[in-house]
């Protein structure tokens, strides 16, 4: 199975109660290829909630205790992001997941970019906390923005071969 951010397939789990539905991901989700996850929901954060951002850091640094996350009100949300990531990792391990497709720019799921921490819409290179934890445990993470039909078909085929082995 392939992990996927729940917001990409229509689950209203984003901080504002919205979704970031991706038509391609939705189509393949209906075929039963994905396990949907939301680290922030698994951390018991409410919906809606204030937006949160990593504070001029990366998910790797947060996991190493060298960075933090705050929501727009100034509340420290670091522990929530770590808790949610750890719960997603447990699910990934239980299902022998090797691949995850995550929502770009999220403080949890960003794979290449995260918001800078100034709540001004700007982004910087880096991974979110969940993406970094999954990658540290050998799970290949991809951004929703880099998915094409061909790439997705290839990942699904590889996953099926792995399941048969």
Tab-separated table of N, CA and C in Angstrom:
chain	number	residue	atom	x	y	z
A	1	UNK	N	0.840	-1.191	0.000
A	1	UNK	CA	0.000	0.000	0.000
A	1	UNK	C	0.881	1.250	0.000
A	2	UNK	N	0.300	2.319	-0.457
A	2	UNK	CA	0.981	3.605	-0.527
A	2	UNK	C	0.262	4.572	0.413
A	3	UNK	N	1.027	5.245	1.277
A	3	UNK	CA	0.443	6.271	2.137
A	3	UNK	C	0.159	7.519	1.318
A	4	UNK	N	-0.907	8.226	1.660
A	4	UNK	CA	-1.212	9.483	0.988
A	4	UNK	C	-1.837	10.450	1.986
A	5	UNK	N	-1.505	11.720	1.849
A	5	UNK	CA	-2.119	12.748	2.686
A	5	UNK	C	-3.625	12.765	2.442
A	6	UNK	N	-4.384	12.687	3.510
A	6	UNK	CA	-5.839	12.595	3.420
A	6	UNK	C	-6.476	13.791	2.713
A	7	UNK	N	-5.877	14.968	2.842
A	7	UNK	CA	-6.463	16.163	2.203
A	7	UNK	C	-6.444	16.057	0.682
A	8	UNK	N	-5.552	15.229	0.144
A	8	UNK	CA	-5.440	15.088	-1.316
A	8	UNK	C	-6.581	14.290	-1.922
A	9	UNK	N	-7.287	13.532	-1.087
A	9	UNK	CA	-8.378	12.697	-1.601
A	9	UNK	C	-9.731	13.107	-1.012
A	10	UNK	N	-9.835	14.381	-0.632
A	10	UNK	CA	-11.123	14.930	-0.262
A	10	UNK	C	-11.484	14.951	1.202
A	11	UNK	N	-10.607	14.490	2.073
A	11	UNK	CA	-10.914	14.548	3.508
A	11	UNK	C	-10.709	15.977	4.010
A	12	UNK	N	-11.656	16.489	4.741
A	12	UNK	CA	-11.597	17.872	5.249
A	12	UNK	C	-10.773	17.913	6.540
A	13	UNK	N	-9.467	17.820	6.373
A	13	UNK	CA	-8.559	17.733	7.517
A	13	UNK	C	-7.594	18.908	7.623
A	14	UNK	N	-7.598	19.794	6.644
A	14	UNK	CA	-6.674	20.934	6.674
A	14	UNK	C	-7.000	21.871	7.834
A	15	UNK	N	-6.059	22.716	8.171
A	15	UNK	CA	-6.227	23.630	9.301
A	15	UNK	C	-7.500	24.462	9.186
A	16	UNK	N	-7.892	24.807	7.968
A	16	UNK	CA	-9.070	25.653	7.756
A	16	UNK	C	-10.339	24.848	7.489
A	17	UNK	N	-10.240	23.531	7.624
A	17	UNK	CA	-11.381	22.658	7.362
A	17	UNK	C	-11.576	22.344	5.898
A	18	UNK	N	-10.642	22.796	5.077
A	18	UNK	CA	-10.729	22.575	3.638
A	18	UNK	C	-9.989	21.333	3.178
A	19	UNK	N	-9.905	21.212	1.880
A	19	UNK	CA	-9.231	20.085	1.238
A	19	UNK	C	-8.275	20.637	0.184
A	20	UNK	N	-7.420	19.804	-0.290
A	20	UNK	CA	-6.547	20.106	-1.431
A	20	UNK	C	-6.668	18.941	-2.411
A	21	UNK	N	-7.904	18.612	-2.749
A	21	UNK	CA	-8.176	17.436	-3.576
A	21	UNK	C	-7.392	17.488	-4.874
A	22	UNK	N	-6.746	16.389	-5.166
A	22	UNK	CA	-5.971	16.213	-6.385
A	22	UNK	C	-6.732	15.170	-7.205
A	23	UNK	N	-7.203	15.539	-8.373
A	23	UNK	CA	-8.062	14.656	-9.180
A	23	UNK	C	-7.392	13.315	-9.476
A	24	UNK	N	-6.109	13.336	-9.777
A	24	UNK	CA	-5.394	12.093	-10.067
A	24	UNK	C	-5.343	11.195	-8.831
A	25	UNK	N	-5.026	11.787	-7.677
A	25	UNK	CA	-4.960	10.998	-6.440
A	25	UNK	C	-6.339	10.456	-6.071
A	26	UNK	N	-7.367	11.256	-6.280
A	26	UNK	CA	-8.730	10.832	-5.975
A	26	UNK	C	-9.118	9.628	-6.827
A	27	UNK	N	-8.781	9.673	-8.101
A	27	UNK	CA	-9.094	8.574	-9.023
A	27	UNK	C	-8.445	7.261	-8.556
A	28	UNK	N	-7.187	7.339	-8.164
A	28	UNK	CA	-6.493	6.117	-7.745
A	28	UNK	C	-6.897	5.692	-6.337
A	29	UNK	N	-7.302	6.628	-5.511
A	29	UNK	CA	-7.799	6.269	-4.184
A	29	UNK	C	-9.067	5.436	-4.309
A	30	UNK	N	-9.910	5.787	-5.263
A	30	UNK	CA	-11.153	5.040	-5.470
A	30	UNK	C	-10.885	3.604	-5.911
A	31	UNK	N	-9.693	3.352	-6.406
A	31	UNK	CA	-9.303	1.996	-6.823
A	31	UNK	C	-8.657	1.209	-5.681
A	32	UNK	N	-8.549	1.829	-4.507
A	32	UNK	CA	-8.044	1.122	-3.334
A	32	UNK	C	-6.536	1.002	-3.242
A	33	UNK	N	-5.806	1.949	-3.813
A	33	UNK	CA	-4.350	1.858	-3.806
A	33	UNK	C	-3.687	2.559	-2.627
A	34	UNK	N	-4.445	3.315	-1.834
A	34	UNK	CA	-3.832	4.169	-0.819
A	34	UNK	C	-4.340	3.903	0.589
A	35	UNK	N	-3.496	4.248	1.551
A	35	UNK	CA	-3.880	4.370	2.953
A	35	UNK	C	-3.819	5.862	3.251
A	36	UNK	N	-4.942	6.457	3.604
A	36	UNK	CA	-4.967	7.900	3.844
A	36	UNK	C	-4.587	8.201	5.287
A	37	UNK	N	-3.774	9.242	5.442
A	37	UNK	CA	-3.313	9.644	6.769
A	37	UNK	C	-3.315	11.165	6.880
A	38	UNK	N	-3.471	11.642	8.095
A	38	UNK	CA	-3.285	13.064	8.394
A	38	UNK	C	-2.575	13.141	9.739
A	39	UNK	N	-1.274	13.425	9.719
A	39	UNK	CA	-0.527	13.486	10.977
A	39	UNK	C	-1.108	14.485	11.969
A	40	UNK	N	-1.610	15.597	11.497
A	40	UNK	CA	-2.125	16.624	12.396
A	40	UNK	C	-3.423	16.175	13.060
A	41	UNK	N	-4.244	15.432	12.342
A	41	UNK	CA	-5.451	14.861	12.950
A	41	UNK	C	-5.083	13.756	13.935
A	42	UNK	N	-4.102	12.935	13.568
A	42	UNK	CA	-3.666	11.864	14.468
A	42	UNK	C	-3.089	12.437	15.761
A	43	UNK	N	-2.618	13.680	15.719
A	43	UNK	CA	-2.097	14.347	16.915
A	43	UNK	C	-3.218	15.016	17.714
A	44	UNK	N	-4.448	14.823	17.270
A	44	UNK	CA	-5.638	15.332	17.950
A	44	UNK	C	-5.773	16.851	17.871
A	45	UNK	N	-5.207	17.456	16.847
A	45	UNK	CA	-5.410	18.886	16.633
A	45	UNK	C	-6.822	19.101	16.093
A	46	UNK	N	-7.479	20.164	16.500
A	46	UNK	CA	-8.860	20.404	16.056
A	46	UNK	C	-8.913	20.892	14.613
A	47	UNK	N	-10.099	20.785	14.050
A	47	UNK	CA	-10.393	21.333	12.722
A	47	UNK	C	-11.633	22.199	12.903
A	48	UNK	N	-11.593	23.458	12.567
A	48	UNK	CA	-10.429	24.216	12.094
A	48	UNK	C	-9.483	24.528	13.254
A	49	UNK	N	-8.300	25.021	12.890
A	49	UNK	CA	-7.283	25.410	13.865
A	49	UNK	C	-6.441	26.520	13.239
A	50	UNK	N	-5.713	27.255	14.042
A	50	UNK	CA	-4.843	28.277	13.453
A	50	UNK	C	-3.766	27.612	12.590
A	51	UNK	N	-3.356	28.246	11.506
A	51	UNK	CA	-2.269	27.677	10.707
A	51	UNK	C	-0.992	27.604	11.536
A	52	UNK	N	-0.152	26.627	11.232
A	52	UNK	CA	1.128	26.516	11.923
A	52	UNK	C	2.244	26.383	10.907
A	53	UNK	N	3.422	26.809	11.309
A	53	UNK	CA	4.589	26.745	10.429
A	53	UNK	C	5.821	26.381	11.243
A	54	UNK	N	6.728	25.679	10.574
A	54	UNK	CA	8.041	25.440	11.158
A	54	UNK	C	8.750	26.789	11.223
A	55	UNK	N	9.463	27.031	12.291
A	55	UNK	CA	10.072	28.334	12.516
A	55	UNK	C	11.504	28.384	11.988
A	56	UNK	N	11.621	28.738	10.699
A	56	UNK	CA	12.929	28.868	10.044
A	56	UNK	C	13.782	27.618	10.265
A	57	UNK	N	13.146	26.470	10.056
A	57	UNK	CA	13.809	25.189	10.298
A	57	UNK	C	13.216	24.137	9.381
A	58	UNK	N	13.624	22.910	9.579
A	58	UNK	CA	13.138	21.779	8.785
A	58	UNK	C	12.614	20.691	9.709
A	59	UNK	N	11.889	19.768	9.126
A	59	UNK	CA	11.390	18.636	9.897
A	59	UNK	C	12.509	17.823	10.526
A	60	UNK	N	13.627	17.659	9.817
A	60	UNK	CA	14.760	16.912	10.357
A	60	UNK	C	15.272	17.570	11.634
A	61	UNK	N	15.374	18.899	11.622
A	61	UNK	CA	15.867	19.611	12.805
A	61	UNK	C	14.863	19.544	13.949
A	62	UNK	N	13.587	19.611	13.638
A	62	UNK	CA	12.566	19.473	14.675
A	62	UNK	C	12.695	18.102	15.338
A	63	UNK	N	12.848	17.068	14.549
A	63	UNK	CA	12.978	15.711	15.101
A	63	UNK	C	14.237	15.557	15.948
A	64	UNK	N	15.273	16.322	15.620
A	64	UNK	CA	16.529	16.275	16.372
A	64	UNK	C	16.496	17.190	17.603
A	65	UNK	N	15.358	17.839	17.840
A	65	UNK	CA	15.238	18.730	18.979
A	65	UNK	C	15.876	20.094	18.768
A	66	UNK	N	16.150	20.433	17.506
A	66	UNK	CA	16.845	21.687	17.200
A	66	UNK	C	15.965	22.684	16.450
A	67	UNK	N	14.670	22.472	16.462
A	67	UNK	CA	13.756	23.373	15.787
A	67	UNK	C	12.378	23.230	16.402
A	68	UNK	N	11.511	24.178	16.071
A	68	UNK	CA	10.163	24.117	16.619
A	68	UNK	C	9.151	24.655	15.621
A	69	UNK	N	7.897	24.429	15.956
A	69	UNK	CA	6.785	24.929	15.154
A	69	UNK	C	5.871	25.740	16.058
A	70	UNK	N	5.298	26.776	15.476
A	70	UNK	CA	4.330	27.600	16.190
A	70	UNK	C	3.092	27.771	15.325
A	71	UNK	N	1.934	27.948	15.983
A	71	UNK	CA	0.778	28.333	15.196
A	71	UNK	C	0.727	29.858	15.139
A	72	UNK	N	-0.194	30.378	14.380
A	72	UNK	CA	-0.234	31.820	14.133
A	72	UNK	C	-0.518	32.636	15.400
A	73	UNK	N	-1.054	31.994	16.446
A	73	UNK	CA	-1.299	32.689	17.714
A	73	UNK	C	-0.071	32.677	18.610
A	74	UNK	N	0.983	31.959	18.204
A	74	UNK	CA	2.203	31.862	19.003
A	74	UNK	C	2.301	30.606	19.842
A	75	UNK	N	1.293	29.733	19.770
A	75	UNK	CA	1.319	28.486	20.539
A	75	UNK	C	2.343	27.527	19.938
A	76	UNK	N	3.161	26.910	20.787
A	76	UNK	CA	4.144	25.935	20.331
A	76	UNK	C	3.411	24.638	19.957
A	77	UNK	N	3.535	24.218	18.713
A	77	UNK	CA	2.857	23.015	18.216
A	77	UNK	C	3.841	21.907	17.851
A	78	UNK	N	5.082	22.072	18.268
A	78	UNK	CA	6.136	21.105	17.934
A	78	UNK	C	5.756	19.688	18.340
A	79	UNK	N	5.338	19.505	19.582
A	79	UNK	CA	5.032	18.157	20.066
A	79	UNK	C	3.879	17.515	19.295
A	80	UNK	N	2.920	18.321	18.849
A	80	UNK	CA	1.806	17.781	18.057
A	80	UNK	C	2.327	17.219	16.732
A	81	UNK	N	3.212	17.962	16.093
A	81	UNK	CA	3.746	17.504	14.812
A	81	UNK	C	4.547	16.220	14.975
A	82	UNK	N	5.309	16.126	16.034
A	82	UNK	CA	6.100	14.911	16.284
A	82	UNK	C	5.185	13.740	16.600
A	83	UNK	N	4.192	13.951	17.445
A	83	UNK	CA	3.245	12.882	17.790
A	83	UNK	C	2.523	12.369	16.553
A	84	UNK	N	2.034	13.276	15.722
A	84	UNK	CA	1.341	12.867	14.497
A	84	UNK	C	2.250	12.087	13.567
A	85	UNK	N	3.482	12.540	13.417
A	85	UNK	CA	4.443	11.841	12.554
A	85	UNK	C	4.719	10.437	13.076
A	86	UNK	N	4.875	10.304	14.381
A	86	UNK	CA	5.138	8.982	14.966
A	86	UNK	C	3.971	8.033	14.750
A	87	UNK	N	2.754	8.541	14.825
A	87	UNK	CA	1.579	7.693	14.586
A	87	UNK	C	1.511	7.256	13.118
A	88	UNK	N	1.831	8.162	12.200
A	88	UNK	CA	1.850	7.792	10.783
A	88	UNK	C	2.927	6.737	10.538
A	89	UNK	N	4.083	6.895	11.153
A	89	UNK	CA	5.154	5.907	10.989
A	89	UNK	C	4.701	4.524	11.466
A	90	UNK	N	3.982	4.459	12.576
A	90	UNK	CA	3.491	3.169	13.075
A	90	UNK	C	2.560	2.513	12.061
A	91	UNK	N	1.699	3.311	11.452
A	91	UNK	CA	0.802	2.770	10.417
A	91	UNK	C	1.626	2.282	9.232
A	92	UNK	N	2.588	3.076	8.816
A	92	UNK	CA	3.440	2.691	7.678
A	92	UNK	C	4.156	1.376	7.965
A	93	UNK	N	4.678	1.243	9.154
A	93	UNK	CA	5.390	0.007	9.508
A	93	UNK	C	4.433	-1.183	9.561
A	94	UNK	N	3.232	-0.981	10.088
A	94	UNK	CA	2.261	-2.068	10.190
A	94	UNK	C	1.860	-2.595	8.816
A	95	UNK	N	1.833	-1.709	7.822
A	95	UNK	CA	1.422	-2.092	6.471
A	95	UNK	C	2.612	-2.273	5.521
A	96	UNK	N	3.816	-2.237	6.051
A	96	UNK	CA	5.037	-2.415	5.251
A	96	UNK	C	5.087	-1.432	4.078
A	97	UNK	N	4.725	-0.205	4.359
A	97	UNK	CA	4.704	0.841	3.348
A	97	UNK	C	6.127	1.200	2.943
A	98	UNK	N	6.319	1.395	1.648
A	98	UNK	CA	7.623	1.809	1.131
A	98	UNK	C	7.572	3.171	0.461
A	99	UNK	N	6.353	3.692	0.203
A	99	UNK	CA	6.182	4.947	-0.534
A	99	UNK	C	5.056	5.765	0.099
A	100	UNK	N	5.270	7.087	0.135
A	100	UNK	CA	4.224	8.004	0.600
A	100	UNK	C	4.130	9.176	-0.373
A	101	UNK	N	2.902	9.608	-0.633
A	101	UNK	CA	2.644	10.796	-1.454
A	101	UNK	C	2.007	11.816	-0.514
A	102	UNK	N	2.713	12.923	-0.307
A	102	UNK	CA	2.328	13.869	0.726
A	102	UNK	C	2.087	15.262	0.167
A	103	UNK	N	1.323	16.069	0.899
A	103	UNK	CA	0.967	17.423	0.470
A	103	UNK	C	2.135	18.381	0.654
A	104	UNK	N	2.591	18.921	-0.440
A	104	UNK	CA	3.714	19.851	-0.428
A	104	UNK	C	3.410	21.084	0.412
A	105	UNK	N	4.422	21.602	1.068
A	105	UNK	CA	4.424	22.843	1.855
A	105	UNK	C	3.844	22.717	3.254
A	106	UNK	N	3.256	21.602	3.587
A	106	UNK	CA	2.689	21.393	4.911
A	106	UNK	C	3.805	21.259	5.951
A	107	UNK	N	3.577	21.741	7.202
A	107	UNK	CA	4.594	21.568	8.237
A	107	UNK	C	4.776	20.103	8.624
A	108	UNK	N	3.806	19.278	8.297
A	108	UNK	CA	3.922	17.834	8.516
A	108	UNK	C	4.391	17.122	7.259
A	109	UNK	N	3.750	17.407	6.148
A	109	UNK	CA	3.883	16.592	4.952
A	109	UNK	C	4.748	17.168	3.837
A	110	UNK	N	5.189	18.393	3.949
A	110	UNK	CA	6.016	18.968	2.889
A	110	UNK	C	7.206	18.083	2.570
A	111	UNK	N	7.466	17.844	1.306
A	111	UNK	CA	8.582	16.967	0.925
A	111	UNK	C	9.780	17.730	0.388
A	112	UNK	N	9.543	18.880	-0.207
A	112	UNK	CA	10.624	19.706	-0.753
A	112	UNK	C	10.598	21.124	-0.197
A	113	UNK	N	9.409	21.593	0.183
A	113	UNK	CA	9.222	22.969	0.649
A	113	UNK	C	8.348	23.010	1.898
A	114	UNK	N	8.650	23.974	2.767
A	114	UNK	CA	7.792	24.274	3.914
A	114	UNK	C	7.700	25.789	4.031
A	115	UNK	N	6.654	26.262	4.671
A	115	UNK	CA	6.542	27.704	4.910
A	115	UNK	C	7.646	28.125	5.877
A	116	UNK	N	8.100	29.359	5.735
A	116	UNK	CA	9.289	29.825	6.460
A	116	UNK	C	9.089	30.037	7.951
A	117	UNK	N	7.875	30.265	8.394
A	117	UNK	CA	7.634	30.524	9.807
A	117	UNK	C	7.208	31.940	10.088
A	118	UNK	N	7.131	32.769	9.063
A	118	UNK	CA	6.737	34.167	9.230
A	118	UNK	C	5.267	34.414	8.875
A	119	UNK	N	4.562	33.366	8.455
A	119	UNK	CA	3.151	33.459	8.084
A	119	UNK	C	2.915	34.526	7.012
A	120	UNK	N	3.836	34.574	6.057
A	120	UNK	CA	3.744	35.559	4.980
A	120	UNK	C	3.606	34.909	3.601
A	121	UNK	N	3.385	33.598	3.591
A	121	UNK	CA	3.220	32.875	2.332
A	121	UNK	C	4.524	32.426	1.698
A	122	UNK	N	5.647	32.860	2.209
A	122	UNK	CA	6.935	32.478	1.628
A	122	UNK	C	7.315	31.076	2.067
A	123	UNK	N	8.070	30.402	1.188
A	123	UNK	CA	8.477	29.022	1.442
A	123	UNK	C	9.988	28.894	1.313
A	124	UNK	N	10.511	27.855	1.963
A	124	UNK	CA	11.938	27.557	1.903
A	124	UNK	C	12.120	26.065	1.660
A	125	UNK	N	13.281	25.689	1.170
A	125	UNK	CA	13.577	24.270	0.980
A	125	UNK	C	13.566	23.569	2.329
A	126	UNK	N	13.008	22.372	2.326
A	126	UNK	CA	12.972	21.582	3.547
A	126	UNK	C	11.777	20.656	3.562
A	127	UNK	N	11.823	19.703	4.471
A	127	UNK	CA	10.743	18.726	4.642
A	127	UNK	C	9.960	19.037	5.899
A	128	UNK	N	8.698	18.627	5.884
A	128	UNK	CA	7.892	18.676	7.088
A	128	UNK	C	8.300	17.555	8.034
A	129	UNK	N	7.767	17.582	9.233
A	129	UNK	CA	8.166	16.642	10.278
A	129	UNK	C	7.821	15.199	9.914
A	130	UNK	N	6.616	14.949	9.452
A	130	UNK	CA	6.219	13.580	9.097
A	130	UNK	C	7.019	13.072	7.901
A	131	UNK	N	7.162	13.904	6.888
A	131	UNK	CA	7.944	13.497	5.710
A	131	UNK	C	9.362	13.134	6.113
A	132	UNK	N	9.967	13.932	6.980
A	132	UNK	CA	11.338	13.676	7.421
A	132	UNK	C	11.436	12.379	8.215
A	133	UNK	N	10.456	12.122	9.067
A	133	UNK	CA	10.480	10.888	9.864
A	133	UNK	C	10.311	9.659	8.975
A	134	UNK	N	9.383	9.733	8.027
A	134	UNK	CA	9.196	8.597	7.114
A	134	UNK	C	10.464	8.339	6.307
A	135	UNK	N	11.052	9.398	5.774
A	135	UNK	CA	12.271	9.236	4.984
A	135	UNK	C	13.411	8.656	5.832
A	136	UNK	N	13.525	9.082	7.075
A	136	UNK	CA	14.564	8.573	7.969
A	136	UNK	C	14.399	7.081	8.242
A	137	UNK	N	13.196	6.574	8.029
A	137	UNK	CA	12.929	5.147	8.228
A	137	UNK	C	12.818	4.391	6.898
A	138	UNK	N	13.380	4.953	5.853
A	138	UNK	CA	13.495	4.241	4.583
A	138	UNK	C	12.284	4.292	3.682
A	139	UNK	N	11.328	5.130	3.991
A	139	UNK	CA	10.142	5.261	3.150
A	139	UNK	C	10.377	6.415	2.188
A	140	UNK	N	10.198	6.159	0.914
A	140	UNK	CA	10.395	7.185	-0.113
A	140	UNK	C	9.189	8.109	-0.109
A	141	UNK	N	9.443	9.401	0.045
A	141	UNK	CA	8.349	10.368	0.054
A	141	UNK	C	8.355	11.182	-1.231
A	142	UNK	N	7.166	11.390	-1.759
A	142	UNK	CA	6.963	12.179	-2.964
A	142	UNK	C	5.956	13.276	-2.671
A	143	UNK	N	6.102	14.380	-3.357
A	143	UNK	CA	5.135	15.460	-3.292
A	143	UNK	C	3.978	15.169	-4.230
A	144	UNK	N	2.798	15.605	-3.840
A	144	UNK	CA	1.653	15.511	-4.735
A	144	UNK	C	1.910	16.270	-6.027
A	145	UNK	N	2.727	17.315	-5.945
A	145	UNK	CA	2.982	18.161	-7.101
A	145	UNK	C	3.874	17.504	-8.144
A	146	UNK	N	4.561	16.432	-7.786
A	146	UNK	CA	5.418	15.757	-8.758
A	146	UNK	C	4.783	14.485	-9.323
A	147	UNK	N	3.515	14.244	-8.979
A	147	UNK	CA	2.844	13.049	-9.462
A	147	UNK	C	2.238	13.254	-10.849
A	148	UNK	N	2.507	12.304	-11.711
A	148	UNK	CA	1.890	12.216	-13.029
A	148	UNK	C	1.267	10.832	-13.126
A	149	UNK	N	0.454	10.608	-14.128
A	149	UNK	CA	-0.132	9.281	-14.316
A	149	UNK	C	0.985	8.243	-14.435
A	150	UNK	N	2.001	8.539	-15.235
A	150	UNK	CA	3.091	7.585	-15.435
A	150	UNK	C	3.841	7.269	-14.156
A	151	UNK	N	4.176	8.289	-13.408
A	151	UNK	CA	4.913	8.066	-12.150
A	151	UNK	C	4.051	7.288	-11.164
A	152	UNK	N	2.783	7.652	-11.059
A	152	UNK	CA	1.894	6.973	-10.134
A	152	UNK	C	1.700	5.512	-10.529
A	153	UNK	N	1.501	5.259	-11.815
A	153	UNK	CA	1.369	3.871	-12.292
A	153	UNK	C	2.625	3.064	-11.955
A	154	UNK	N	3.777	3.673	-12.124
A	154	UNK	CA	5.042	3.007	-11.820
A	154	UNK	C	5.144	2.682	-10.329
A	155	UNK	N	4.796	3.626	-9.476
A	155	UNK	CA	4.843	3.387	-8.037
A	155	UNK	C	3.885	2.276	-7.613
A	156	UNK	N	2.698	2.271	-8.196
A	156	UNK	CA	1.714	1.230	-7.875
A	156	UNK	C	2.219	-0.132	-8.340
A	157	UNK	N	2.798	-0.188	-9.531
A	157	UNK	CA	3.339	-1.456	-10.045
A	157	UNK	C	4.466	-1.962	-9.146
A	158	UNK	N	5.364	-1.075	-8.746
A	158	UNK	CA	6.456	-1.467	-7.834
A	158	UNK	C	5.901	-1.967	-6.516
A	159	UNK	N	4.876	-1.302	-6.017
A	159	UNK	CA	4.274	-1.684	-4.754
A	159	UNK	C	3.662	-3.084	-4.848
A	160	UNK	N	2.999	-3.366	-5.968
A	160	UNK	CA	2.394	-4.688	-6.161
A	160	UNK	C	3.457	-5.771	-6.245
A	161	UNK	N	4.579	-5.479	-6.909
A	161	UNK	CA	5.688	-6.439	-6.987
A	161	UNK	C	6.259	-6.700	-5.612
A	162	UNK	N	6.387	-5.654	-4.812
A	162	UNK	CA	6.925	-5.784	-3.462
A	162	UNK	C	6.000	-6.650	-2.607
A	163	UNK	N	4.682	-6.471	-2.752
A	163	UNK	CA	3.719	-7.247	-1.979
A	163	UNK	C	3.791	-8.736	-2.310
A	164	UNK	N	4.117	-9.067	-3.557
A	164	UNK	CA	4.189	-10.469	-3.972
A	164	UNK	C	5.476	-11.141	-3.509
A	165	UNK	N	6.494	-10.341	-3.253
A	165	UNK	CA	7.807	-10.897	-2.871
A	165	UNK	C	7.797	-11.483	-1.489
